PDB file of C-alpha atoms in Angstrom:
ATOM      1  CA  UNK T 174      18.893   4.868   2.275  1.00  0.00           C
ATOM      2  CA  UNK T 175      17.618   2.868  -0.736  1.00  0.00           C
ATOM      3  CA  UNK T 176      15.868   5.932  -2.092  1.00  0.00           C
ATOM      4  CA  UNK T 177      19.133   7.853  -1.873  1.00  0.00           C
ATOM      5  CA  UNK T 178      21.047   5.158  -3.755  1.00  0.00           C
ATOM      6  CA  UNK T 179      18.458   4.913  -6.512  1.00  0.00           C
ATOM      7  CA  UNK T 180      18.513   8.656  -7.138  1.00  0.00           C
ATOM      8  CA  UNK T 181      22.270   8.907  -6.895  1.00  0.00           C
ATOM      9  CA  UNK T 182      22.759   6.638  -9.906  1.00  0.00           C
ATOM     10  CA  UNK T 183      21.028   9.246 -12.073  1.00  0.00           C
ATOM     11  CA  UNK T 184      23.355  12.016 -11.054  1.00  0.00           C
ATOM     12  CA  UNK T 185      26.716  13.294 -12.160  1.00  0.00           C
ATOM     13  CA  UNK T 186      28.959  15.049  -9.698  1.00  0.00           C
ATOM     14  CA  UNK T 187      30.400  18.430 -10.623  1.00  0.00           C
ATOM     15  CA  UNK T 188      32.848  19.857  -8.128  1.00  0.00           C
ATOM     16  CA  UNK T 189      33.457  23.558  -7.623  1.00  0.00           C
ATOM     17  CA  UNK T 190      35.709  25.162  -5.069  1.00  0.00           C
ATOM     18  CA  UNK T 191      34.079  28.368  -3.956  1.00  0.00           C
ATOM     19  CA  UNK T 192      36.464  31.168  -3.106  1.00  0.00           C
ATOM     20  CA  UNK T 193      35.464  34.196  -1.019  1.00  0.00           C
ATOM     21  CA  UNK T 194      35.421  36.487  -4.037  1.00  0.00           C
ATOM     22  CA  UNK T 195      33.041  34.132  -5.840  1.00  0.00           C
ATOM     23  CA  UNK T 196      30.253  34.973  -3.399  1.00  0.00           C
ATOM     24  CA  UNK T 197      30.111  38.595  -4.547  1.00  0.00           C
ATOM     25  CA  UNK T 198      31.107  38.305  -8.207  1.00  0.00           C
ATOM     26  CA  UNK T 199      28.934  35.278  -8.928  1.00  0.00           C
ATOM     27  CA  UNK T 200      25.815  36.260  -6.977  1.00  0.00           C
ATOM     28  CA  UNK T 201      25.800  39.896  -8.047  1.00  0.00           C
ATOM     29  CA  UNK T 202      27.168  40.068 -11.630  1.00  0.00           C
ATOM     30  CA  UNK T 203      28.704  43.371 -12.655  1.00  0.00           C
ATOM     31  CA  UNK T 204      26.356  43.593 -15.633  1.00  0.00           C
ATOM     32  CA  UNK T 205      23.476  41.588 -16.981  1.00  0.00           C
ATOM     33  CA  UNK T 206      23.169  43.669 -20.137  1.00  0.00           C
ATOM     34  CA  UNK T 207      24.929  41.119 -22.330  1.00  0.00           C
ATOM     35  CA  UNK T 208      22.571  38.295 -21.405  1.00  0.00           C
ATOM     36  CA  UNK T 209      19.775  38.177 -23.963  1.00  0.00           C
ATOM     37  CA  UNK T 210      16.434  36.768 -22.874  1.00  0.00           C
ATOM     38  CA  UNK T 211      14.583  34.728 -25.503  1.00  0.00           C
ATOM     39  CA  UNK T 212      10.970  35.469 -24.653  1.00  0.00           C
ATOM     40  CA  UNK T 213       7.796  35.324 -26.751  1.00  0.00           C
ATOM     41  CA  UNK T 214       6.416  38.537 -28.205  1.00  0.00           C
ATOM     42  CA  UNK T 215       3.595  40.004 -26.047  1.00  0.00           C
ATOM     43  CA  UNK T 216       0.987  38.984 -28.652  1.00  0.00           C
ATOM     44  CA  UNK T 217       2.481  35.544 -29.341  1.00  0.00           C
ATOM     45  CA  UNK T 218       0.418  32.465 -28.506  1.00  0.00           C
ATOM     46  CA  UNK T 219       2.175  30.206 -25.988  1.00  0.00           C
ATOM     47  CA  UNK T 220       1.271  26.519 -25.939  1.00  0.00           C
ATOM     48  CA  UNK T 221       1.604  23.998 -23.153  1.00  0.00           C
ATOM     49  CA  UNK T 222       5.008  22.347 -23.447  1.00  0.00           C
ATOM     50  CA  UNK T 223       6.176  18.758 -23.525  1.00  0.00           C
ATOM     51  CA  UNK T 224       7.992  17.282 -20.554  1.00  0.00           C
ATOM     52  CA  UNK T 225      11.654  18.232 -20.367  1.00  0.00           C
ATOM     53  CA  UNK T 226      14.244  18.598 -17.635  1.00  0.00           C
ATOM     54  CA  UNK T 227      17.193  20.971 -17.801  1.00  0.00           C
ATOM     55  CA  UNK T 228      20.179  20.180 -15.553  1.00  0.00           C
ATOM     56  CA  UNK T 229      19.262  20.490 -11.877  1.00  0.00           C
ATOM     57  CA  UNK T 230      21.407  21.182  -8.845  1.00  0.00           C
ATOM     58  CA  UNK T 231      20.356  18.211  -6.724  1.00  0.00           C
ATOM     59  CA  UNK T 232      22.678  18.421  -3.753  1.00  0.00           C
ATOM     60  CA  UNK T 233      25.970  19.385  -2.221  1.00  0.00           C
ATOM     61  CA  UNK T 234      28.740  18.150   0.011  1.00  0.00           C
ATOM     62  CA  UNK T 235      29.840  20.637   2.641  1.00  0.00           C
ATOM     63  CA  UNK T 236      33.041  20.570   4.667  1.00  0.00           C
ATOM     64  CA  UNK T 237      32.539  22.324   8.060  1.00  0.00           C
ATOM     65  CA  UNK T 238      36.288  22.756   8.447  1.00  0.00           C
ATOM     66  CA  UNK T 239      36.493  24.653   5.139  1.00  0.00           C
ATOM     67  CA  UNK T 240      33.177  26.519   4.589  1.00  0.00           C
ATOM     68  CA  UNK T 241      34.266  27.983   1.251  1.00  0.00           C
ATOM     69  CA  UNK T 242      34.788  24.589  -0.335  1.00  0.00           C
ATOM     70  CA  UNK T 243      31.688  22.852  -1.654  1.00  0.00           C
ATOM     71  CA  UNK T 244      31.043  19.998  -4.037  1.00  0.00           C
ATOM     72  CA  UNK T 245      27.786  20.292  -5.969  1.00  0.00           C
ATOM     73  CA  UNK T 246      25.814  17.311  -7.271  1.00  0.00           C
ATOM     74  CA  UNK T 247      24.060  18.077 -10.562  1.00  0.00           C
ATOM     75  CA  UNK T 248      21.502  15.952 -12.387  1.00  0.00           C
ATOM     76  CA  UNK T 249      22.112  16.580 -16.091  1.00  0.00           C
ATOM     77  CA  UNK T 250      18.454  15.818 -16.880  1.00  0.00           C
ATOM     78  CA  UNK T 251      17.484  15.428 -20.527  1.00  0.00           C
ATOM     79  CA  UNK T 252      20.546  17.381 -21.682  1.00  0.00           C
ATOM     80  CA  UNK T 253      22.840  14.444 -20.721  1.00  0.00           C
ATOM     81  CA  UNK T 254      25.732  16.880 -20.300  1.00  0.00           C
ATOM     82  CA  UNK T 255      26.386  20.269 -18.740  1.00  0.00           C
ATOM     83  CA  UNK T 256      28.883  23.030 -19.449  1.00  0.00           C
ATOM     84  CA  UNK T 257      30.906  24.883 -16.831  1.00  0.00           C
ATOM     85  CA  UNK T 258      28.861  28.042 -17.439  1.00  0.00           C
ATOM     86  CA  UNK T 259      25.553  26.208 -17.035  1.00  0.00           C
ATOM     87  CA  UNK T 260      26.772  24.647 -13.795  1.00  0.00           C
ATOM     88  CA  UNK T 261      27.984  28.049 -12.582  1.00  0.00           C
ATOM     89  CA  UNK T 262      24.553  29.555 -13.252  1.00  0.00           C
ATOM     90  CA  UNK T 263      22.872  26.898 -11.102  1.00  0.00           C
ATOM     91  CA  UNK T 264      25.358  27.609  -8.332  1.00  0.00           C
ATOM     92  CA  UNK T 265      24.668  31.346  -8.608  1.00  0.00           C
ATOM     93  CA  UNK T 266      20.970  30.596  -8.068  1.00  0.00           C
ATOM     94  CA  UNK T 267      21.860  28.642  -4.943  1.00  0.00           C
ATOM     95  CA  UNK T 268      24.222  31.250  -3.526  1.00  0.00           C
ATOM     96  CA  UNK T 269      21.753  34.072  -4.190  1.00  0.00           C
ATOM     97  CA  UNK T 270      19.015  32.120  -2.433  1.00  0.00           C
ATOM     98  CA  UNK T 271      21.416  31.490   0.432  1.00  0.00           C
ATOM     99  CA  UNK T 272      22.281  35.160   0.967  1.00  0.00           C
ATOM    100  CA  UNK T 273      19.096  37.066   0.068  1.00  0.00           C
ATOM    101  CA  UNK T 274      16.389  37.039   2.792  1.00  0.00           C
ATOM    102  CA  UNK T 275      13.616  34.603   1.924  1.00  0.00           C
ATOM    103  CA  UNK T 276      10.923  37.276   2.169  1.00  0.00           C
ATOM    104  CA  UNK T 277      12.663  39.214  -0.629  1.00  0.00           C
ATOM    105  CA  UNK T 278      12.722  36.346  -3.129  1.00  0.00           C
ATOM    106  CA  UNK T 279       9.606  36.983  -5.212  1.00  0.00           C
ATOM    107  CA  UNK T 280       8.598  38.650  -8.478  1.00  0.00           C
ATOM    108  CA  UNK T 281       5.245  40.083  -9.476  1.00  0.00           C
ATOM    109  CA  UNK T 282       4.448  41.159 -13.041  1.00  0.00           C
ATOM    110  CA  UNK T 283       1.082  42.787 -12.394  1.00  0.00           C
ATOM    111  CA  UNK T 284      -0.364  45.689 -14.425  1.00  0.00           C
ATOM    112  CA  UNK T 285      -1.941  46.986 -11.222  1.00  0.00           C
ATOM    113  CA  UNK T 286       1.203  46.933  -9.063  1.00  0.00           C
ATOM    114  CA  UNK T 287       3.909  48.675 -11.063  1.00  0.00           C
ATOM    115  CA  UNK T 288       5.869  49.542  -7.920  1.00  0.00           C
ATOM    116  CA  UNK T 289       5.860  45.965  -6.639  1.00  0.00           C
ATOM    117  CA  UNK T 290       7.619  43.980  -9.366  1.00  0.00           C
ATOM    118  CA  UNK T 291      10.863  42.818  -7.758  1.00  0.00           C
ATOM    119  CA  UNK T 292      12.942  43.676  -4.700  1.00  0.00           C
ATOM    120  CA  UNK T 293      16.025  45.825  -5.404  1.00  0.00           C
ATOM    121  CA  UNK T 294      18.511  43.219  -4.160  1.00  0.00           C
ATOM    122  CA  UNK T 295      16.977  40.386  -6.159  1.00  0.00           C
ATOM    123  CA  UNK T 296      16.916  42.584  -9.276  1.00  0.00           C
ATOM    124  CA  UNK T 297      20.741  42.602  -9.294  1.00  0.00           C
ATOM    125  CA  UNK T 298      20.995  38.815  -9.667  1.00  0.00           C
ATOM    126  CA  UNK T 299      20.548  36.152 -12.343  1.00  0.00           C
ATOM    127  CA  UNK T 300      18.021  34.612  -9.976  1.00  0.00           C
ATOM    128  CA  UNK T 301      15.776  37.690 -10.122  1.00  0.00           C
ATOM    129  CA  UNK T 302      16.169  38.177 -13.876  1.00  0.00           C
ATOM    130  CA  UNK T 303      15.262  34.585 -14.650  1.00  0.00           C
ATOM    131  CA  UNK T 304      12.343  34.556 -12.193  1.00  0.00           C
ATOM    132  CA  UNK T 305      10.912  37.580 -14.011  1.00  0.00           C
ATOM    133  CA  UNK T 306      11.292  35.821 -17.373  1.00  0.00           C
ATOM    134  CA  UNK T 307       9.419  32.794 -16.008  1.00  0.00           C
ATOM    135  CA  UNK T 308       6.633  34.992 -14.631  1.00  0.00           C
ATOM    136  CA  UNK T 309       6.365  36.556 -18.077  1.00  0.00           C
ATOM    137  CA  UNK T 310       5.957  33.068 -19.589  1.00  0.00           C
ATOM    138  CA  UNK T 311       3.302  32.311 -16.952  1.00  0.00           C
ATOM    139  CA  UNK T 312       1.296  35.397 -17.961  1.00  0.00           C
ATOM    140  CA  UNK T 313       1.588  34.548 -21.664  1.00  0.00           C
ATOM    141  CA  UNK T 314       0.576  30.930 -21.115  1.00  0.00           C
ATOM    142  CA  UNK T 315      -2.449  31.703 -18.933  1.00  0.00           C
ATOM    143  CA  UNK T 316      -3.604  34.299 -21.460  1.00  0.00           C
ATOM    144  CA  UNK T 317      -3.189  31.852 -24.347  1.00  0.00           C
ATOM    145  CA  UNK T 318      -5.071  29.083 -22.546  1.00  0.00           C
ATOM    146  CA  UNK T 319      -8.092  31.350 -22.035  1.00  0.00           C
ATOM    147  CA  UNK T 320      -8.021  32.761 -25.587  1.00  0.00           C
ATOM    148  CA  UNK T 321     -11.578  32.166 -26.923  1.00  0.00           C
ATOM    149  CA  UNK T 322     -10.409  30.662 -30.239  1.00  0.00           C
ATOM    150  CA  UNK T 323      -8.136  28.055 -28.659  1.00  0.00           C
ATOM    151  CA  UNK T 324      -9.415  24.615 -27.646  1.00  0.00           C
ATOM    152  CA  UNK T 325      -8.855  25.246 -23.945  1.00  0.00           C
ATOM    153  CA  UNK T 326     -10.241  28.763 -24.262  1.00  0.00           C
ATOM    154  CA  UNK T 327     -13.494  27.588 -25.863  1.00  0.00           C
ATOM    155  CA  UNK T 328     -13.961  25.044 -23.091  1.00  0.00           C
ATOM    156  CA  UNK T 329     -13.189  27.653 -20.428  1.00  0.00           C
ATOM    157  CA  UNK T 330     -15.651  30.232 -21.783  1.00  0.00           C
ATOM    158  CA  UNK T 331     -18.397  27.707 -22.432  1.00  0.00           C
ATOM    159  CA  UNK T 332     -18.273  26.482 -18.838  1.00  0.00           C
ATOM    160  CA  UNK T 333     -17.931  30.024 -17.507  1.00  0.00           C
ATOM    161  CA  UNK T 334     -21.044  31.271 -19.303  1.00  0.00           C
ATOM    162  CA  UNK T 335     -22.960  28.193 -18.211  1.00  0.00           C
ATOM    163  CA  UNK T 336     -22.359  29.355 -14.645  1.00  0.00           C
ATOM    164  CA  UNK T 337     -23.123  32.993 -15.507  1.00  0.00           C
ATOM    165  CA  UNK T 338     -26.485  31.952 -16.990  1.00  0.00           C
ATOM    166  CA  UNK T 339     -27.406  30.124 -13.795  1.00  0.00           C
ATOM    167  CA  UNK T 340     -26.605  33.175 -11.667  1.00  0.00           C
ATOM    168  CA  UNK T 341     -27.761  36.129 -13.791  1.00  0.00           C
ATOM    169  CA  UNK T 342     -30.310  34.353 -16.040  1.00  0.00           C
ATOM    170  CA  UNK T 343     -28.494  35.963 -18.981  1.00  0.00           C
ATOM    171  CA  UNK T 344     -25.044  35.910 -20.541  1.00  0.00           C
ATOM    172  CA  UNK T 345     -25.147  39.598 -21.480  1.00  0.00           C
ATOM    173  CA  UNK T 346     -23.217  40.684 -18.434  1.00  0.00           C
ATOM    174  CA  UNK T 347     -19.538  41.554 -17.894  1.00  0.00           C
ATOM    175  CA  UNK T 348     -17.397  38.680 -16.648  1.00  0.00           C
ATOM    176  CA  UNK T 349     -14.134  39.543 -14.977  1.00  0.00           C
ATOM    177  CA  UNK T 350     -11.601  36.819 -15.620  1.00  0.00           C
ATOM    178  CA  UNK T 351      -8.593  38.580 -14.160  1.00  0.00           C
ATOM    179  CA  UNK T 352      -7.057  35.862 -12.022  1.00  0.00           C
ATOM    180  CA  UNK T 353      -3.630  36.398 -10.567  1.00  0.00           C
ATOM    181  CA  UNK T 354      -1.752  33.103 -10.676  1.00  0.00           C
ATOM    182  CA  UNK T 355       0.987  32.459  -8.180  1.00  0.00           C
ATOM    183  CA  UNK T 356       3.549  29.685  -8.369  1.00  0.00           C
ATOM    184  CA  UNK T 357       4.630  28.685  -4.876  1.00  0.00           C
ATOM    185  CA  UNK T 358       6.706  25.868  -3.331  1.00  0.00           C
ATOM    186  CA  UNK T 359       4.668  22.720  -2.776  1.00  0.00           C
ATOM    187  CA  UNK T 360       6.647  19.790  -1.390  1.00  0.00           C
ATOM    188  CA  UNK T 361      10.347  19.074  -1.031  1.00  0.00           C
ATOM    189  CA  UNK T 362      12.222  16.119   0.383  1.00  0.00           C
ATOM    190  CA  UNK T 363      15.900  16.323   1.265  1.00  0.00           C
ATOM    191  CA  UNK T 364      18.074  13.397   2.261  1.00  0.00           C
ATOM    192  CA  UNK T 365      20.935  14.217   4.618  1.00  0.00           C
ATOM    193  CA  UNK T 366      23.898  11.999   5.417  1.00  0.00           C
ATOM    194  CA  UNK T 367      26.770  13.537   7.376  1.00  0.00           C
ATOM    195  CA  UNK T 368      27.989  16.427   5.185  1.00  0.00           C
ATOM    196  CA  UNK T 369      25.916  15.511   2.113  1.00  0.00           C
ATOM    197  CA  UNK T 370      22.434  16.869   1.329  1.00  0.00           C
ATOM    198  CA  UNK T 371      20.459  15.604  -1.671  1.00  0.00           C
ATOM    199  CA  UNK T 372      17.068  16.768  -2.953  1.00  0.00           C
ATOM    200  CA  UNK T 373      15.066  13.624  -3.728  1.00  0.00           C
ATOM    201  CA  UNK T 374      11.776  15.351  -4.561  1.00  0.00           C
ATOM    202  CA  UNK T 375      10.698  18.941  -5.203  1.00  0.00           C
ATOM    203  CA  UNK T 376       7.363  20.109  -6.606  1.00  0.00           C
ATOM    204  CA  UNK T 377       5.750  23.484  -7.210  1.00  0.00           C
ATOM    205  CA  UNK T 378       2.113  24.496  -7.073  1.00  0.00           C
ATOM    206  CA  UNK T 379       0.168  26.912  -9.273  1.00  0.00           C
ATOM    207  CA  UNK T 380      -2.677  28.583  -7.442  1.00  0.00           C
ATOM    208  CA  UNK T 381      -5.103  31.524  -7.802  1.00  0.00           C
ATOM    209  CA  UNK T 382      -5.142  34.564  -5.602  1.00  0.00           C
ATOM    210  CA  UNK T 383      -8.352  36.522  -5.445  1.00  0.00           C
ATOM    211  CA  UNK T 384      -6.837  39.937  -6.030  1.00  0.00           C
ATOM    212  CA  UNK T 385      -9.685  42.132  -4.893  1.00  0.00           C
ATOM    213  CA  UNK T 386      -7.795  45.388  -5.354  1.00  0.00           C
ATOM    214  CA  UNK T 387      -6.991  44.581  -8.969  1.00  0.00           C
ATOM    215  CA  UNK T 388     -10.534  43.267  -9.449  1.00  0.00           C
ATOM    216  CA  UNK T 389     -12.015  46.562  -8.287  1.00  0.00           C
ATOM    217  CA  UNK T 390      -9.827  48.502 -10.711  1.00  0.00           C
ATOM    218  CA  UNK T 391     -10.691  46.162 -13.559  1.00  0.00           C
ATOM    219  CA  UNK T 392     -14.491  46.612 -13.342  1.00  0.00           C
ATOM    220  CA  UNK T 393     -15.810  50.027 -14.314  1.00  0.00           C
ATOM    221  CA  UNK T 394     -18.595  51.739 -12.370  1.00  0.00           C
ATOM    222  CA  UNK T 395     -20.804  51.712 -15.449  1.00  0.00           C
ATOM    223  CA  UNK T 396     -20.560  47.927 -15.622  1.00  0.00           C
ATOM    224  CA  UNK T 397     -21.518  47.592 -11.980  1.00  0.00           C
ATOM    225  CA  UNK T 398     -24.613  49.735 -12.641  1.00  0.00           C
ATOM    226  CA  UNK T 399     -25.664  47.507 -15.549  1.00  0.00           C
ATOM    227  CA  UNK T 400     -29.334  46.635 -14.860  1.00  0.00           C
ATOM    228  CA  UNK T 401     -28.795  43.083 -16.136  1.00  0.00           C
ATOM    229  CA  UNK T 402     -26.645  42.419 -13.086  1.00  0.00           C
ATOM    230  CA  UNK T 403     -29.544  42.947 -10.681  1.00  0.00           C
ATOM    231  CA  UNK T 404     -27.061  43.926  -7.950  1.00  0.00           C
ATOM    232  CA  UNK T 405     -23.385  43.926  -7.104  1.00  0.00           C
ATOM    233  CA  UNK T 406     -23.853  40.666  -5.195  1.00  0.00           C
ATOM    234  CA  UNK T 407     -24.538  38.953  -8.512  1.00  0.00           C
ATOM    235  CA  UNK T 408     -21.318  40.386  -9.905  1.00  0.00           C
ATOM    236  CA  UNK T 409     -19.341  38.898  -7.026  1.00  0.00           C
ATOM    237  CA  UNK T 410     -21.002  35.515  -7.584  1.00  0.00           C
ATOM    238  CA  UNK T 411     -20.205  35.690 -11.303  1.00  0.00           C
ATOM    239  CA  UNK T 412     -16.556  36.539 -10.690  1.00  0.00           C
ATOM    240  CA  UNK T 413     -16.308  33.777  -8.101  1.00  0.00           C
ATOM    241  CA  UNK T 414     -17.832  31.281 -10.529  1.00  0.00           C
ATOM    242  CA  UNK T 415     -15.394  32.312 -13.274  1.00  0.00           C
ATOM    243  CA  UNK T 416     -12.493  31.796 -10.866  1.00  0.00           C
ATOM    244  CA  UNK T 417     -13.794  28.348  -9.966  1.00  0.00           C
ATOM    245  CA  UNK T 418     -13.963  27.367 -13.649  1.00  0.00           C
ATOM    246  CA  UNK T 419     -10.384  28.613 -13.970  1.00  0.00           C
ATOM    247  CA  UNK T 420      -9.353  26.347 -11.089  1.00  0.00           C
ATOM    248  CA  UNK T 421     -10.995  23.301 -12.656  1.00  0.00           C
ATOM    249  CA  UNK T 422     -10.070  23.737 -16.318  1.00  0.00           C
ATOM    250  CA  UNK T 423      -6.965  25.893 -16.709  1.00  0.00           C
ATOM    251  CA  UNK T 424      -5.025  25.691 -13.468  1.00  0.00           C
ATOM    252  CA  UNK T 425      -4.367  21.911 -13.584  1.00  0.00           C
ATOM    253  CA  UNK T 426      -2.809  22.317 -17.045  1.00  0.00           C
ATOM    254  CA  UNK T 427      -0.572  25.148 -15.832  1.00  0.00           C
ATOM    255  CA  UNK T 428       0.345  23.150 -12.742  1.00  0.00           C
ATOM    256  CA  UNK T 429       1.428  20.207 -14.897  1.00  0.00           C
ATOM    257  CA  UNK T 430       3.501  22.462 -17.163  1.00  0.00           C
ATOM    258  CA  UNK T 431       5.136  24.120 -14.156  1.00  0.00           C
ATOM    259  CA  UNK T 432       6.249  20.778 -12.734  1.00  0.00           C
ATOM    260  CA  UNK T 433       7.329  18.980 -15.888  1.00  0.00           C
ATOM    261  CA  UNK T 434       7.105  21.146 -19.039  1.00  0.00           C
ATOM    262  CA  UNK T 435       9.924  22.836 -20.905  1.00  0.00           C
ATOM    263  CA  UNK T 436       8.231  26.242 -20.479  1.00  0.00           C
ATOM    264  CA  UNK T 437       9.156  26.249 -16.789  1.00  0.00           C
ATOM    265  CA  UNK T 438      12.347  24.165 -16.774  1.00  0.00           C
ATOM    266  CA  UNK T 439      14.315  27.246 -15.690  1.00  0.00           C
ATOM    267  CA  UNK T 440      11.927  27.805 -12.764  1.00  0.00           C
ATOM    268  CA  UNK T 441      12.513  24.236 -11.596  1.00  0.00           C
ATOM    269  CA  UNK T 442      16.263  24.833 -11.826  1.00  0.00           C
ATOM    270  CA  UNK T 443      15.860  27.848  -9.557  1.00  0.00           C
ATOM    271  CA  UNK T 444      13.604  25.996  -7.103  1.00  0.00           C
TER     272      UNK T 444
END
């Protein structure tokens, strides 16, 4: 109960009365064409961001006798204030997540899976559009952090080739550093009291997925036949070592940005 009271003092209550028509018009907008996304150019370097919190939908009060009437509790974060439209967007995220099956709420910007980017239903919502924009930022950030001329990139490649030298006895071998990074739910705590539910903690986790299908497509047959590799087993060890360096040097930085940085403030709003 004390934890609930301490968190509640940081929040401002914004009440919305949700009519039946709001479920369809708000979750599935008629057109998203007028909503411009401010995203970095594909070749633009993206830095790690400073800590910042956009307004967050922290909880709601639900009346069982009137299911279309809800009061939403919103933490204004570092913005200190919130507009009606900003609050409505957070509520659209919530309602979309409430109505779309959980297994359909994912996005996947992969050059090797062009037919598996977003589910059709999710693509019609603000939730899907903004998830895609955050995945785009994730790709740009991970690419920038491994760029050889950046500070983090130099550290990453130095440690990677130290491992390659141990395995292959040479650094003149191809190193596949294609690592698909997923952001998944980590931990959430929700306080419930009668008809009120309040999120007291919610964290996300950045993790690697060894995408063997993409890995196979990304290494040419001529590279595999390179005599310096000795055998394909060495190549697997090299790729595994590069992934491990990624986990130790790059992933913690991305994980921190995901959970507190401005780059992923929208993702935390959605979560």
